[in-house]
Coordinates of C-alpha atoms in Angstrom, one line a residue:
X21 CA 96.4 117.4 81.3
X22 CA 96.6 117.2 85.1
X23 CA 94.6 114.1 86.3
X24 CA 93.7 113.2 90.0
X25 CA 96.6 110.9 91.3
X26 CA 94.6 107.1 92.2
X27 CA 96.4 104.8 94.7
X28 CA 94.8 101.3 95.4
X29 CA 95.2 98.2 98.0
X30 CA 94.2 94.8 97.0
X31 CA 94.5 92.6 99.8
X32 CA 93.6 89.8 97.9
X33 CA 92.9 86.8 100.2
X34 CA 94.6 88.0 103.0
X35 CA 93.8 89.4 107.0
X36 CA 91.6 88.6 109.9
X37 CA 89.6 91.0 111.4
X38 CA 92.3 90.9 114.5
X39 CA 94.4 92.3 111.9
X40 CA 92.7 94.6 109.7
X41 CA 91.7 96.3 113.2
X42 CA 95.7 97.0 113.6
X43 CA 96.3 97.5 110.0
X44 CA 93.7 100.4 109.9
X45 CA 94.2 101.5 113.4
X46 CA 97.9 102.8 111.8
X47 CA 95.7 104.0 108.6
X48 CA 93.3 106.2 110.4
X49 CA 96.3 108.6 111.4
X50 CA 96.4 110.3 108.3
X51 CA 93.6 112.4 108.8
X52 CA 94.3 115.1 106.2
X53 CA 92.4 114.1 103.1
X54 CA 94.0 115.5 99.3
X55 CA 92.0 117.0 96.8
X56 CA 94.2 115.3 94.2
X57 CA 94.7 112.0 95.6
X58 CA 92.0 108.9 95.4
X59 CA 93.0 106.0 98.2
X60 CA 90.8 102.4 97.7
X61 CA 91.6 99.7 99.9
X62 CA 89.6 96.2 98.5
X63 CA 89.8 93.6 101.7
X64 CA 88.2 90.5 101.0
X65 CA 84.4 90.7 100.4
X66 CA 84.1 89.1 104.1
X67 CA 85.5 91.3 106.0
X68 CA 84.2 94.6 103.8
X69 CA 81.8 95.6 106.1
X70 CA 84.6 95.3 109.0
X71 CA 86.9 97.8 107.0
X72 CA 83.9 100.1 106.9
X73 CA 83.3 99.8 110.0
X74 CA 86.9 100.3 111.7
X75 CA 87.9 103.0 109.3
X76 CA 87.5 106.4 110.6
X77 CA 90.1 108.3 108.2
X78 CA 88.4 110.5 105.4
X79 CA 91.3 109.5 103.3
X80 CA 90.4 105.7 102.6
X81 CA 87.2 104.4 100.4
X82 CA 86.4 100.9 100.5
X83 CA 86.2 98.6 97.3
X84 CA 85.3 95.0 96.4
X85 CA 87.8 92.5 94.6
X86 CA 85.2 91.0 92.4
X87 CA 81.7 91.7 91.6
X88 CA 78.7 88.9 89.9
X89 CA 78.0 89.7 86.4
X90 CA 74.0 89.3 87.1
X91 CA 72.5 91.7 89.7
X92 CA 70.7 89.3 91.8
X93 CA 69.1 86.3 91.7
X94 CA 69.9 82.4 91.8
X95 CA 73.5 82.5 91.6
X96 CA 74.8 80.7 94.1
X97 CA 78.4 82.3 95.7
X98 CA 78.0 85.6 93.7
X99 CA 78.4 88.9 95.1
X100 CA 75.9 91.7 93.4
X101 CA 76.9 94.9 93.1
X102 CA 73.6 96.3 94.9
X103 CA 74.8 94.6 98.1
X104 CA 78.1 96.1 98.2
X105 CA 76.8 99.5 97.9
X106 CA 74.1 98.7 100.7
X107 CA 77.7 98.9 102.9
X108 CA 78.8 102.0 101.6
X109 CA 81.0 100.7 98.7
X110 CA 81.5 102.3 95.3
X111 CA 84.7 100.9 93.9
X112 CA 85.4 97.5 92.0
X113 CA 88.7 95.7 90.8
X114 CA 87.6 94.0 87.3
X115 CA 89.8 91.7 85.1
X116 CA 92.7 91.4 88.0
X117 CA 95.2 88.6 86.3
X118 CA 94.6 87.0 89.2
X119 CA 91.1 86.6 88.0
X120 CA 91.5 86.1 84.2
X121 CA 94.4 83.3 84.1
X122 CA 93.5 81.2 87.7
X123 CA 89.3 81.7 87.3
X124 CA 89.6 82.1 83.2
X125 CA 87.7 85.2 83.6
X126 CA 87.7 86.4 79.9
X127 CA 87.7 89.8 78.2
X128 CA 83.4 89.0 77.8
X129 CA 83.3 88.6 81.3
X130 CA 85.3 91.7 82.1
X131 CA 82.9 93.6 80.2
X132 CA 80.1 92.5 81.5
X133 CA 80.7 92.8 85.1
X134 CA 82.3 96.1 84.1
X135 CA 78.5 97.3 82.6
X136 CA 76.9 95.8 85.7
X137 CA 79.2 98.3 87.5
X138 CA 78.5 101.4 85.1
X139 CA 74.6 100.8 85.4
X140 CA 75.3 101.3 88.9
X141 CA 77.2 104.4 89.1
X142 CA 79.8 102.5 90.3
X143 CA 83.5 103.0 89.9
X144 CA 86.2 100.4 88.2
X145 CA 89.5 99.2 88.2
X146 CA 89.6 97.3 84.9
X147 CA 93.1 95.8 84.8
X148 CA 95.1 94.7 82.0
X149 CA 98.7 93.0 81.2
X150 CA 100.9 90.3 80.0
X151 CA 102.2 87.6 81.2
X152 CA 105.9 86.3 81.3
X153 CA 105.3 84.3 78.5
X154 CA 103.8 87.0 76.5
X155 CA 106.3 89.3 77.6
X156 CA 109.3 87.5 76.1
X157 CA 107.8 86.7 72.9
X158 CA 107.0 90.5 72.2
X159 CA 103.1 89.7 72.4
X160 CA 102.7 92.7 75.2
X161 CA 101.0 95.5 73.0
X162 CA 98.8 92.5 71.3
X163 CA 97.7 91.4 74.3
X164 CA 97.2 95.3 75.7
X165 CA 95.6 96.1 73.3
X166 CA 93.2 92.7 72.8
X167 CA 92.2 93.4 76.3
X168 CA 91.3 96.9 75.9
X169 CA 89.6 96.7 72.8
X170 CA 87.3 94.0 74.9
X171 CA 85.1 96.9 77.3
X172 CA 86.8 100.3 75.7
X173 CA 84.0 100.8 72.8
X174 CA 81.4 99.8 75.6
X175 CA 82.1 101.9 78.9
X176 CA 79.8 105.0 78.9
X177 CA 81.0 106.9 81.8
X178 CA 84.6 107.2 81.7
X179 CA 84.6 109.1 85.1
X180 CA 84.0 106.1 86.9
X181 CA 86.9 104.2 85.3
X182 CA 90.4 103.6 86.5
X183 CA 92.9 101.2 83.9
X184 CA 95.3 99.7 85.8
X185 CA 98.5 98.6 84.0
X186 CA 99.6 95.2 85.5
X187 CA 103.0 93.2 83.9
X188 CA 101.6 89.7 85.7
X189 CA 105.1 88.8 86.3
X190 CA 106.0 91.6 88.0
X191 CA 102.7 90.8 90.5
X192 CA 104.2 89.4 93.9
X193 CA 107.6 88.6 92.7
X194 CA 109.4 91.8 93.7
X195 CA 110.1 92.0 90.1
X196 CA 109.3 95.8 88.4
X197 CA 108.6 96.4 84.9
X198 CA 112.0 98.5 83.4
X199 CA 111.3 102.1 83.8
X200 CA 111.4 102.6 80.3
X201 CA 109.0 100.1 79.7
X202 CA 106.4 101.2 82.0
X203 CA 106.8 104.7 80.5
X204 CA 106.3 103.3 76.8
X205 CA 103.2 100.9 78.2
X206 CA 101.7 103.4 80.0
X207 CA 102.2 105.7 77.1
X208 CA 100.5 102.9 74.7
X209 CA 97.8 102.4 76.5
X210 CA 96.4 105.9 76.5
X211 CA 97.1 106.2 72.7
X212 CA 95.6 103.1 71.6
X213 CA 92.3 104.6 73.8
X214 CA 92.9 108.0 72.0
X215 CA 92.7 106.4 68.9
X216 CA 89.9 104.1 69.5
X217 CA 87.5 106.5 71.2
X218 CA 89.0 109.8 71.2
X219 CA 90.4 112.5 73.1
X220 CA 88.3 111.5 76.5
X221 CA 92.0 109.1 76.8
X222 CA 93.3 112.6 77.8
X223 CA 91.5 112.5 81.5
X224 CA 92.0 108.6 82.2
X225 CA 94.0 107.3 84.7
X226 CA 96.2 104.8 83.8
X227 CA 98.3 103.4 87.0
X228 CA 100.7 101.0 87.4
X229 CA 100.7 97.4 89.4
X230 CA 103.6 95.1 90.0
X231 CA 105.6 94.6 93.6
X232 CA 105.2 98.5 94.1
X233 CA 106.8 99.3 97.4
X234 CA 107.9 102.5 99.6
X235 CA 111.7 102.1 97.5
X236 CA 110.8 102.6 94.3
X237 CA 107.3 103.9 94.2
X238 CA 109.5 107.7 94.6
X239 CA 111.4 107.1 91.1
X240 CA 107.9 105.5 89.2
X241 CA 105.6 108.1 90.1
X242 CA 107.9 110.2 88.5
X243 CA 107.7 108.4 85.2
X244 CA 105.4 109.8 82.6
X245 CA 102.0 109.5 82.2
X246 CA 101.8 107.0 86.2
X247 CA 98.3 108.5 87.4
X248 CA 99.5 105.9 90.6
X249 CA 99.8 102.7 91.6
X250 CA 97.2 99.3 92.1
X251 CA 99.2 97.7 95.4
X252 CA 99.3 94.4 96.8
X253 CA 101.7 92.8 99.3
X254 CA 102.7 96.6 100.7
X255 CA 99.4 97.4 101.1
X256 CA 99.3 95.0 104.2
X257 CA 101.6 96.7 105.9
X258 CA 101.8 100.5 107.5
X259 CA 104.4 101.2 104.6
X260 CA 101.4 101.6 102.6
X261 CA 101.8 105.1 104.1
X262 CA 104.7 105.9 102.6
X263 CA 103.5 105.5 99.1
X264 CA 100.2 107.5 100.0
X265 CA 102.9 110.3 101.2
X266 CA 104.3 109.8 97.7
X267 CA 101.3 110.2 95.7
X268 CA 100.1 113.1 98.3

């Protein structure tokens, strides 16, 4: 099955608005927008409504990092998602390692933010993968497939849902997952969905995350079953570009 090619930009806690300004004044050359081809760039929530506002490119949507689990109320330092979407957003990262293993996010409160998003017909990045530890004791597909099984059963739009594969110690090392590896991985992940829930695994897009860059996002988008990439460090820089081109 053909599926629409999904490239993201986490910026994590990075940029100023003296730089996002540059950054996106090289973005908004690309003017020519794909029919195949989703492009997400999630600044910090601070400077969202900045993005927004300097983008002028069709190409790029705007996303949040992190979204509340409650929709509003007294919950002092939470973001909901009906605020967000007040500035034009519809796209959310969910479950980023980042967010499980340094704020002990766990697979409940992945699934709850990721319903929060789903009641709001609002699209996710619900990310999953293992961590060095795990990786060398052979724990990978447990840990895969622990994490999925934690929103899979529960999601009720799968349209609005993007899986991001993520090796954490391939995140901002420069460090890529073998080839082979991501193929098999990527591979699992849609079959253990298949299995689970059926043959709506078919039309999900399963990308990949870890120190992708303009060298060797050519040879990985290549690799079977890569419906794109989740970015970080590159996705500061106007190379970003060149892995758009690739996707394109």
């Amino acid at each position: 099955m053909s599926r629409r090619k999904w490239l993201g930009g986490n910026w994590k806690c990075n940029g100023s608005k003296q730089f996002i300004t540059e950054l996106l004044g090289h973005f908004n050359k690309v003017t020519t927008k794909s029919n195949n081809l989703d492009v997400v760039l999630f600044p910090p929530s601070i400077y969202v409504q900045h993005t927004v506002s300097e983008l002028t490119s069709p190409v790029f949507n705007v996303g949040v990092q992190n979204v509340s689990q409650p929709k509003n109320g007294a919950f002092t330092g939470e973001l909901s998602t009906s605020m967000v979407k007040e500035f034009g957003v519809n796209w959310s990262l969910v479950g980023h390692s980042e967010r499980r293993h340094i704020y002990k996010e766990s697979n409940k409160d992945v699934l709850e933010k990721l319903k929060v998003l789903q009641s709001q017909n609002m699209n996710a990045v619900v990310c999953v993968g293992e961590t060095l530890e795990e990786y060398d004791k052979g724990l990978t597909e447990d840990v895969l497939e622990d994490q999925l099984n934690g929103f899979i059963y529960e999601v009720k739009n799968w349209d609005l849902v993007v899986v991001a594969y993520e090796p954490v110690w391939a995140i901002g090392t420069g460090k890529v997952a073998k080839y082979n590896d991501i193929v098999c991985l990527h591979n699992f992940v849609r079959e253990h969905i298949q299995c689970s829930i059926g043959d709506v695994a078919e039309k999900i897009r399963v990308v990949y995350g870890g120190s992708v860059d303009k060298h060797n996002c050519v040879d990985i988008s290549k690799l079977d079953g890569v419906d794109g990439f989740l970015v970080g460090g590159s996705s500061l820089k106007p190379d970003f570009l060149d892995i758009l081109k690739v996707l394109n």
